[in-house]
Amino acid sequence: MTHARPAPIALSCGEPAGIGPELAEKAWEATKGGLPFVFLGDANHLPGTVPHQIITDLSQATHICGSALPVLQIDMAAPRIPGQPQPDQAPGVIRAIELGVELAKSGAASGLCTLPIHKKALQDGANFAYPGHTEFLCDLAGVDEVVMMLASDQLRVVPVTIHISIADVPKALTADLLEKRIRITHDALKNQFGIANPRLAVAGLNPHAGEGGKMGREEITLIAPVLDKLRSDGLDLRGPLPGDTMFHARARQNYDVAICMYHDQALIPIKTLDFDRGVNVTLGLPFIRTSPDHGTAFDIAGTGVANVTSTLEALKLAWTLAGGT
């Protein structure tokens, strides 16, 4: 019995002045139909190193992607100038994200992979009111809470608090926030990643996980009670664990994801282990969303040297989660 192939992945263009258009072409050159995706953006911004074909319906992409990069055309205000963001392009960049969400929510696309945006250009050109991609996607999807996961073949990590200063972490780290992050992660591992009984390792906040209260008491007063509550609901949780002993090879065999208390506690291990292959996955959306784990790279835009590995891994993960092979 053969199963229907999933619909193509939608790839939103991101910031035209960055390396996004180059990555789209490099990703197509590396896959050539083996992993069908469609570029949502202005075909005039593509460098032209590979053939492309403008389509009017996503269903056309599967037949075209073996011979050309399919493009759902979004007209932009001006030509691309690598390395020089133009605020006039902002409405088109935003439209590409909106279209990607529409396609993913409707099922016309199997998921959405987003190339990096430049928030200042969006703010200057379209009064973009969101801190970043994730918050905008949340609003478009109509959900209140999502989780950022960084994933590679070697490690998955989730930071409970993200882009705040270390000094602000203890105040931001609440029992409600921790519980929500763990529950969303657990459900996504089951429902999207296909892990029947997810094992979650939870880091402590302090050195040595507080060492019985001698180096801090958040593990005793905050983290452990949340874990006990969730264990009573049947979740497989280990911790709170010392952050400095969670990430060596033997320890990583004992869990499916590491829940970390702050940004660097999560991202330093995965970027050390697998810098080029880390993928940003947004959990809690009603559709699949992945993104390469890097920025616009204005300094190398237009030079042709951009590394496509993270974009390829992001597309591959979206395709795998969608049921592709």
mmCIF file of C-alpha atoms in Angstrom:
data_model
loop_
_atom_site.group_PDB
_atom_site.id
_atom_site.type_symbol
_atom_site.label_atom_id
_atom_site.label_comp_id
_atom_site.label_asym_id
_atom_site.label_seq_id
_atom_site.Cartn_x
_atom_site.Cartn_y
_atom_site.Cartn_z
ATOM 1 C CA MET A 1 0.000 0.000 0.000
ATOM 2 C CA THR A 2 1.473 3.336 -1.037
ATOM 3 C CA HIS A 3 0.902 6.531 0.881
ATOM 4 C CA ALA A 4 0.269 9.877 -0.785
ATOM 5 C CA ARG A 5 3.285 12.127 -0.790
ATOM 6 C CA PRO A 6 2.882 15.171 1.467
ATOM 7 C CA ALA A 7 2.264 18.568 -0.061
ATOM 8 C CA PRO A 8 5.341 20.767 -0.660
ATOM 9 C CA ILE A 9 6.885 22.897 2.072
ATOM 10 C CA ALA A 10 6.394 26.668 1.828
ATOM 11 C CA LEU A 11 9.684 28.591 2.133
ATOM 12 C CA SER A 12 9.139 32.278 2.946
ATOM 13 C CA CYS A 13 11.736 34.630 1.485
ATOM 14 C CA GLY A 14 12.900 36.436 4.611
ATOM 15 C CA GLU A 15 14.933 39.630 4.231
ATOM 16 C CA PRO A 16 15.767 40.079 0.519
ATOM 17 C CA ALA A 17 19.037 41.890 1.255
ATOM 18 C CA GLY A 18 20.284 38.955 3.306
ATOM 19 C CA ILE A 19 21.337 35.491 2.224
ATOM 20 C CA GLY A 20 17.778 34.117 1.998
ATOM 21 C CA PRO A 21 17.433 34.220 -1.817
ATOM 22 C CA GLU A 22 20.824 32.533 -2.210
ATOM 23 C CA LEU A 23 19.878 29.839 0.309
ATOM 24 C CA ALA A 24 16.634 29.123 -1.558
ATOM 25 C CA GLU A 25 18.530 28.433 -4.764
ATOM 26 C CA LYS A 26 21.220 26.395 -3.014
ATOM 27 C CA ALA A 27 18.577 24.315 -1.242
ATOM 28 C CA TRP A 28 16.829 23.581 -4.531
ATOM 29 C CA GLU A 29 20.127 22.656 -6.170
ATOM 30 C CA ALA A 30 20.826 20.211 -3.337
ATOM 31 C CA THR A 31 17.383 18.550 -3.485
ATOM 32 C CA LYS A 32 15.996 18.992 -7.036
ATOM 33 C CA GLY A 33 12.595 17.564 -6.317
ATOM 34 C CA GLY A 34 13.592 15.026 -3.712
ATOM 35 C CA LEU A 35 12.204 17.403 -1.111
ATOM 36 C CA PRO A 36 9.585 19.585 -2.776
ATOM 37 C CA PHE A 37 9.348 23.177 -1.602
ATOM 38 C CA VAL A 38 8.124 26.481 -2.992
ATOM 39 C CA PHE A 39 9.800 29.866 -2.645
ATOM 40 C CA LEU A 40 7.376 32.575 -1.488
ATOM 41 C CA GLY A 41 8.886 35.843 -2.627
ATOM 42 C CA ASP A 42 9.938 37.924 -5.605
ATOM 43 C CA ALA A 43 11.566 35.879 -8.356
ATOM 44 C CA ASN A 44 13.492 39.013 -9.349
ATOM 45 C CA HIS A 45 15.394 38.774 -6.051
ATOM 46 C CA LEU A 46 16.772 35.323 -6.812
ATOM 47 C CA PRO A 47 20.457 35.346 -7.836
ATOM 48 C CA GLY A 48 19.745 33.297 -10.967
ATOM 49 C CA THR A 49 22.228 30.486 -10.372
ATOM 50 C CA VAL A 50 19.493 27.861 -10.926
ATOM 51 C CA PRO A 51 16.344 27.780 -13.075
ATOM 52 C CA HIS A 52 13.086 28.900 -11.492
ATOM 53 C CA GLN A 53 9.456 28.846 -12.605
ATOM 54 C CA ILE A 54 6.630 31.030 -11.371
ATOM 55 C CA ILE A 55 3.512 29.063 -10.439
ATOM 56 C CA THR A 56 0.001 30.193 -9.583
ATOM 57 C CA ASP A 57 -1.028 27.281 -7.365
ATOM 58 C CA LEU A 58 1.006 25.287 -4.878
ATOM 59 C CA SER A 59 -0.214 22.010 -6.357
ATOM 60 C CA GLN A 60 1.891 22.738 -9.460
ATOM 61 C CA ALA A 61 5.093 22.640 -7.449
ATOM 62 C CA THR A 62 5.417 18.868 -7.127
ATOM 63 C CA HIS A 63 5.639 18.455 -10.909
ATOM 64 C CA ILE A 64 7.972 21.413 -11.417
ATOM 65 C CA CYS A 65 10.433 21.101 -8.554
ATOM 66 C CA GLY A 66 12.520 18.425 -10.266
ATOM 67 C CA SER A 67 13.494 20.799 -13.078
ATOM 68 C CA ALA A 68 13.187 24.290 -11.566
ATOM 69 C CA LEU A 69 12.687 26.116 -8.283
ATOM 70 C CA PRO A 70 8.938 26.811 -8.007
ATOM 71 C CA VAL A 71 8.081 30.389 -7.022
ATOM 72 C CA LEU A 72 4.788 31.802 -5.796
ATOM 73 C CA GLN A 73 5.398 35.358 -6.899
ATOM 74 C CA ILE A 74 5.112 38.228 -4.414
ATOM 75 C CA ASP A 75 5.937 41.505 -6.108
ATOM 76 C CA MET A 76 8.329 43.665 -4.116
ATOM 77 C CA ALA A 77 8.953 47.375 -4.328
ATOM 78 C CA ALA A 78 12.493 47.378 -5.687
ATOM 79 C CA PRO A 79 15.409 45.236 -6.850
ATOM 80 C CA ARG A 80 17.442 43.358 -4.277
ATOM 81 C CA ILE A 81 20.605 45.066 -3.053
ATOM 82 C CA PRO A 82 22.617 42.453 -1.128
ATOM 83 C CA GLY A 83 23.722 43.717 2.267
ATOM 84 C CA GLN A 84 21.512 46.823 2.181
ATOM 85 C CA PRO A 85 18.041 46.281 3.675
ATOM 86 C CA GLN A 86 15.357 48.435 2.086
ATOM 87 C CA PRO A 87 12.320 49.224 4.241
ATOM 88 C CA ASP A 88 10.190 49.468 1.059
ATOM 89 C CA GLN A 89 10.449 45.681 0.772
ATOM 90 C CA ALA A 90 8.820 45.159 4.192
ATOM 91 C CA PRO A 91 5.185 44.730 3.050
ATOM 92 C CA GLY A 92 6.252 42.006 0.641
ATOM 93 C CA VAL A 93 8.327 40.204 3.268
ATOM 94 C CA ILE A 94 5.379 40.266 5.664
ATOM 95 C CA ARG A 95 3.036 39.059 2.930
ATOM 96 C CA ALA A 96 5.319 36.068 2.297
ATOM 97 C CA ILE A 97 5.013 35.021 5.951
ATOM 98 C CA GLU A 98 1.244 35.530 5.929
ATOM 99 C CA LEU A 99 0.896 33.487 2.746
ATOM 100 C CA GLY A 100 3.043 30.721 4.205
ATOM 101 C CA VAL A 101 0.802 30.525 7.260
ATOM 102 C CA GLU A 102 -2.340 30.497 5.091
ATOM 103 C CA LEU A 103 -0.960 27.646 2.987
ATOM 104 C CA ALA A 104 0.194 25.638 5.994
ATOM 105 C CA LYS A 105 -3.059 26.107 7.917
ATOM 106 C CA SER A 106 -5.143 25.071 4.912
ATOM 107 C CA GLY A 107 -3.029 21.995 4.224
ATOM 108 C CA ALA A 108 -1.991 23.231 0.776
ATOM 109 C CA ALA A 109 1.567 23.243 2.193
ATOM 110 C CA SER A 110 2.822 20.539 4.555
ATOM 111 C CA GLY A 111 4.567 23.137 6.674
ATOM 112 C CA LEU A 112 6.312 26.479 6.703
ATOM 113 C CA CYS A 113 10.055 27.043 6.706
ATOM 114 C CA THR A 114 10.988 30.691 7.257
ATOM 115 C CA LEU A 115 14.189 32.318 6.052
ATOM 116 C CA PRO A 116 15.645 35.005 8.365
ATOM 117 C CA ILE A 117 14.004 38.422 8.582
ATOM 118 C CA HIS A 118 15.465 41.796 9.577
ATOM 119 C CA LYS A 119 13.181 43.238 12.235
ATOM 120 C CA LYS A 120 14.347 46.849 11.909
ATOM 121 C CA ALA A 121 13.606 46.909 8.179
ATOM 122 C CA LEU A 122 10.115 45.554 8.870
ATOM 123 C CA GLN A 123 9.551 48.105 11.610
ATOM 124 C CA ASP A 124 10.819 50.986 9.471
ATOM 125 C CA GLY A 125 8.931 49.932 6.349
ATOM 126 C CA ALA A 126 5.670 48.497 7.695
ATOM 127 C CA ASN A 127 5.439 49.401 11.405
ATOM 128 C CA PHE A 128 5.977 45.738 12.234
ATOM 129 C CA ALA A 129 4.754 45.477 15.814
ATOM 130 C CA TYR A 130 6.252 42.121 16.809
ATOM 131 C CA PRO A 131 9.586 41.288 18.487
ATOM 132 C CA GLY A 132 10.211 38.639 15.858
ATOM 133 C CA HIS A 133 8.964 35.881 13.599
ATOM 134 C CA THR A 134 7.614 33.675 16.369
ATOM 135 C CA GLU A 135 5.332 36.272 17.924
ATOM 136 C CA PHE A 136 3.950 37.183 14.489
ATOM 137 C CA LEU A 137 3.284 33.515 13.703
ATOM 138 C CA CYS A 138 1.545 33.131 17.072
ATOM 139 C CA ASP A 139 -0.807 35.964 16.229
ATOM 140 C CA LEU A 140 -1.493 34.683 12.718
ATOM 141 C CA ALA A 141 -2.190 31.201 14.080
ATOM 142 C CA GLY A 142 -4.420 32.453 16.893
ATOM 143 C CA VAL A 143 -2.505 30.771 19.716
ATOM 144 C CA ASP A 144 -1.344 32.290 22.996
ATOM 145 C CA GLU A 145 1.671 30.177 23.858
ATOM 146 C CA VAL A 146 4.402 28.540 21.805
ATOM 147 C CA VAL A 147 7.784 27.027 22.564
ATOM 148 C CA MET A 148 11.106 27.507 20.784
ATOM 149 C CA MET A 149 13.024 24.280 20.273
ATOM 150 C CA LEU A 150 16.484 23.974 18.744
ATOM 151 C CA ALA A 151 16.921 20.538 17.236
ATOM 152 C CA SER A 152 19.629 18.513 15.538
ATOM 153 C CA ASP A 153 20.440 14.832 15.182
ATOM 154 C CA GLN A 154 22.532 15.033 18.352
ATOM 155 C CA LEU A 155 20.376 17.078 20.699
ATOM 156 C CA ARG A 156 17.045 18.856 21.195
ATOM 157 C CA VAL A 157 16.836 21.776 23.613
ATOM 158 C CA VAL A 158 14.084 24.103 24.815
ATOM 159 C CA PRO A 159 14.897 27.327 26.714
ATOM 160 C CA VAL A 160 12.144 28.258 29.190
ATOM 161 C CA THR A 161 13.171 31.919 29.173
ATOM 162 C CA ILE A 162 14.695 33.259 25.982
ATOM 163 C CA HIS A 163 15.853 36.739 25.023
ATOM 164 C CA ILE A 164 16.203 38.402 28.403
ATOM 165 C CA SER A 165 19.200 39.258 30.536
ATOM 166 C CA ILE A 166 20.578 36.734 32.997
ATOM 167 C CA ALA A 167 19.680 39.140 35.810
ATOM 168 C CA ASP A 168 16.005 38.957 34.815
ATOM 169 C CA VAL A 169 15.785 35.165 34.550
ATOM 170 C CA PRO A 170 14.893 34.315 38.192
ATOM 171 C CA LYS A 171 11.968 36.731 38.198
ATOM 172 C CA ALA A 172 10.721 35.593 34.767
ATOM 173 C CA LEU A 173 10.980 31.913 35.672
ATOM 174 C CA THR A 174 7.572 31.102 37.150
ATOM 175 C CA ALA A 175 5.861 27.798 37.902
ATOM 176 C CA ASP A 176 3.156 28.580 35.342
ATOM 177 C CA LEU A 177 5.673 29.348 32.584
ATOM 178 C CA LEU A 178 7.730 26.239 33.311
ATOM 179 C CA GLU A 179 4.652 24.003 33.322
ATOM 180 C CA LYS A 180 3.388 25.425 30.028
ATOM 181 C CA ARG A 181 6.764 25.013 28.320
ATOM 182 C CA ILE A 182 7.062 21.405 29.482
ATOM 183 C CA ARG A 183 3.500 20.449 28.525
ATOM 184 C CA ILE A 184 3.734 21.977 25.032
ATOM 185 C CA THR A 185 7.089 20.275 24.462
ATOM 186 C CA HIS A 186 5.817 16.922 25.680
ATOM 187 C CA ASP A 187 2.716 17.096 23.458
ATOM 188 C CA ALA A 188 4.748 18.121 20.400
ATOM 189 C CA LEU A 189 7.214 15.265 20.852
ATOM 190 C CA LYS A 190 4.289 12.859 20.896
ATOM 191 C CA ASN A 191 2.113 14.369 18.189
ATOM 192 C CA GLN A 192 4.647 15.834 15.753
ATOM 193 C CA PHE A 193 7.856 13.904 16.375
ATOM 194 C CA GLY A 194 6.110 10.572 16.884
ATOM 195 C CA ILE A 195 7.771 9.737 20.223
ATOM 196 C CA ALA A 196 5.225 7.652 22.105
ATOM 197 C CA ASN A 197 6.675 8.218 25.593
ATOM 198 C CA PRO A 198 8.866 11.326 25.545
ATOM 199 C CA ARG A 199 11.659 11.587 28.108
ATOM 200 C CA LEU A 200 12.312 15.145 29.244
ATOM 201 C CA ALA A 201 15.425 16.131 31.171
ATOM 202 C CA VAL A 202 14.992 19.372 33.110
ATOM 203 C CA ALA A 203 17.979 21.473 34.097
ATOM 204 C CA GLY A 204 18.294 23.374 37.329
ATOM 205 C CA LEU A 205 18.829 27.104 37.356
ATOM 206 C CA ASN A 206 21.820 27.248 39.691
ATOM 207 C CA PRO A 207 25.240 25.563 39.626
ATOM 208 C CA HIS A 208 24.977 21.891 40.650
ATOM 209 C CA ALA A 209 21.172 22.328 40.544
ATOM 210 C CA GLY A 210 21.468 24.354 43.743
ATOM 211 C CA GLU A 211 23.315 21.603 45.652
ATOM 212 C CA GLY A 212 20.518 21.081 48.157
ATOM 213 C CA GLY A 213 19.902 24.794 48.586
ATOM 214 C CA LYS A 214 23.503 25.829 49.227
ATOM 215 C CA MET A 215 23.855 27.524 45.816
ATOM 216 C CA GLY A 216 20.291 28.697 45.334
ATOM 217 C CA ARG A 217 16.827 27.475 46.205
ATOM 218 C CA GLU A 218 14.853 27.769 42.939
ATOM 219 C CA GLU A 219 15.260 24.034 42.354
ATOM 220 C CA ILE A 220 13.590 23.310 45.718
ATOM 221 C CA THR A 221 10.943 26.011 45.781
ATOM 222 C CA LEU A 222 10.005 26.241 42.095
ATOM 223 C CA ILE A 223 11.323 23.594 39.698
ATOM 224 C CA ALA A 224 10.915 20.385 41.726
ATOM 225 C CA PRO A 225 7.272 21.077 42.682
ATOM 226 C CA VAL A 226 6.351 21.643 39.018
ATOM 227 C CA LEU A 227 8.079 18.418 38.013
ATOM 228 C CA ASP A 228 6.326 16.488 40.779
ATOM 229 C CA LYS A 229 2.960 17.829 39.633
ATOM 230 C CA LEU A 230 3.621 16.842 36.030
ATOM 231 C CA ARG A 231 4.927 13.412 36.995
ATOM 232 C CA SER A 232 1.615 12.786 38.727
ATOM 233 C CA ASP A 233 0.005 13.422 35.321
ATOM 234 C CA GLY A 234 2.175 10.727 33.755
ATOM 235 C CA LEU A 235 4.996 12.748 32.204
ATOM 236 C CA ASP A 236 8.470 11.164 32.181
ATOM 237 C CA LEU A 237 10.661 13.872 33.696
ATOM 238 C CA ARG A 238 14.223 13.749 35.009
ATOM 239 C CA GLY A 239 15.521 16.553 37.185
ATOM 240 C CA PRO A 240 16.167 19.146 38.186
ATOM 241 C CA LEU A 241 19.624 18.196 36.917
ATOM 242 C CA PRO A 242 22.957 20.058 37.054
ATOM 243 C CA GLY A 243 23.381 21.857 33.748
ATOM 244 C CA ASP A 244 27.077 21.005 33.544
ATOM 245 C CA THR A 245 26.510 17.222 33.421
ATOM 246 C CA MET A 246 23.496 17.005 31.100
ATOM 247 C CA PHE A 247 25.099 17.250 27.701
ATOM 248 C CA HIS A 248 27.929 14.748 27.432
ATOM 249 C CA ALA A 249 27.333 11.837 25.053
ATOM 250 C CA ARG A 250 26.286 9.250 27.655
ATOM 251 C CA ALA A 251 23.868 11.627 29.382
ATOM 252 C CA ARG A 252 22.184 12.529 26.076
ATOM 253 C CA GLN A 253 21.179 8.895 25.559
ATOM 254 C CA ASN A 254 18.771 9.164 28.493
ATOM 255 C CA TYR A 255 16.371 11.819 27.212
ATOM 256 C CA ASP A 256 14.619 13.107 24.084
ATOM 257 C CA VAL A 257 14.812 16.809 24.927
ATOM 258 C CA ALA A 258 16.545 19.018 27.463
ATOM 259 C CA ILE A 259 14.432 21.712 29.099
ATOM 260 C CA CYS A 260 16.760 24.559 30.080
ATOM 261 C CA MET A 261 16.099 27.567 32.248
ATOM 262 C CA TYR A 262 17.665 30.272 30.087
ATOM 263 C CA HIS A 263 18.919 30.982 26.581
ATOM 264 C CA ASP A 264 22.620 30.153 26.795
ATOM 265 C CA GLN A 265 22.098 27.084 28.966
ATOM 266 C CA ALA A 266 20.193 25.620 25.999
ATOM 267 C CA LEU A 267 21.934 27.080 22.972
ATOM 268 C CA ILE A 268 25.607 26.734 23.929
ATOM 269 C CA PRO A 269 25.444 22.902 24.041
ATOM 270 C CA ILE A 270 23.626 22.448 20.734
ATOM 271 C CA LYS A 271 25.712 25.017 18.885
ATOM 272 C CA THR A 272 28.882 23.441 20.230
ATOM 273 C CA LEU A 273 27.787 19.948 19.240
ATOM 274 C CA ASP A 274 26.202 20.713 15.859
ATOM 275 C CA PHE A 275 26.581 24.356 14.885
ATOM 276 C CA ASP A 276 25.624 24.102 11.199
ATOM 277 C CA ARG A 277 22.754 21.635 11.549
ATOM 278 C CA GLY A 278 20.710 23.217 14.309
ATOM 279 C CA VAL A 279 17.102 23.934 13.348
ATOM 280 C CA ASN A 280 14.678 26.281 15.074
ATOM 281 C CA VAL A 281 11.286 24.575 15.512
ATOM 282 C CA THR A 282 8.224 26.361 16.874
ATOM 283 C CA LEU A 283 6.120 24.022 18.999
ATOM 284 C CA GLY A 284 2.474 24.722 19.813
ATOM 285 C CA LEU A 285 1.399 26.093 16.427
ATOM 286 C CA PRO A 286 -1.387 24.329 14.512
ATOM 287 C CA PHE A 287 1.070 23.678 11.667
ATOM 288 C CA ILE A 288 4.724 22.736 11.215
ATOM 289 C CA ARG A 289 7.187 25.620 11.329
ATOM 290 C CA THR A 290 10.957 25.364 11.095
ATOM 291 C CA SER A 291 13.724 27.862 10.423
ATOM 292 C CA PRO A 292 17.482 27.817 9.955
ATOM 293 C CA ASP A 293 19.269 28.801 13.139
ATOM 294 C CA HIS A 294 21.089 31.894 11.876
ATOM 295 C CA GLY A 295 20.431 35.454 10.813
ATOM 296 C CA THR A 296 20.438 37.472 7.609
ATOM 297 C CA ALA A 297 24.260 37.546 7.272
ATOM 298 C CA PHE A 298 24.384 40.895 5.476
ATOM 299 C CA ASP A 299 28.179 40.792 5.514
ATOM 300 C CA ILE A 300 28.295 37.870 3.055
ATOM 301 C CA ALA A 301 25.040 38.452 1.155
ATOM 302 C CA GLY A 302 25.598 38.400 -2.587
ATOM 303 C CA THR A 303 28.976 36.690 -2.404
ATOM 304 C CA GLY A 304 27.682 33.155 -2.955
ATOM 305 C CA VAL A 305 29.500 31.726 0.071
ATOM 306 C CA ALA A 306 26.469 31.292 2.379
ATOM 307 C CA ASN A 307 26.309 27.859 4.025
ATOM 308 C CA VAL A 308 23.019 26.180 3.123
ATOM 309 C CA THR A 309 23.311 23.353 5.676
ATOM 310 C CA SER A 310 20.960 24.790 8.320
ATOM 311 C CA THR A 311 18.343 25.694 5.706
ATOM 312 C CA LEU A 312 18.524 22.192 4.257
ATOM 313 C CA GLU A 313 18.159 20.695 7.725
ATOM 314 C CA ALA A 314 15.172 22.962 8.427
ATOM 315 C CA LEU A 315 13.471 21.892 5.200
ATOM 316 C CA LYS A 316 14.280 18.234 5.867
ATOM 317 C CA LEU A 317 12.884 18.373 9.386
ATOM 318 C CA ALA A 318 9.666 20.041 8.196
ATOM 319 C CA TRP A 319 9.334 17.384 5.492
ATOM 320 C CA THR A 320 9.979 14.546 7.939
ATOM 321 C CA LEU A 321 7.466 15.905 10.473
ATOM 322 C CA ALA A 322 4.949 16.149 7.631
ATOM 323 C CA GLY A 323 5.386 12.455 6.888
ATOM 324 C CA GLY A 324 7.819 12.753 3.986
ATOM 325 C CA THR A 325 10.784 10.419 3.643
#
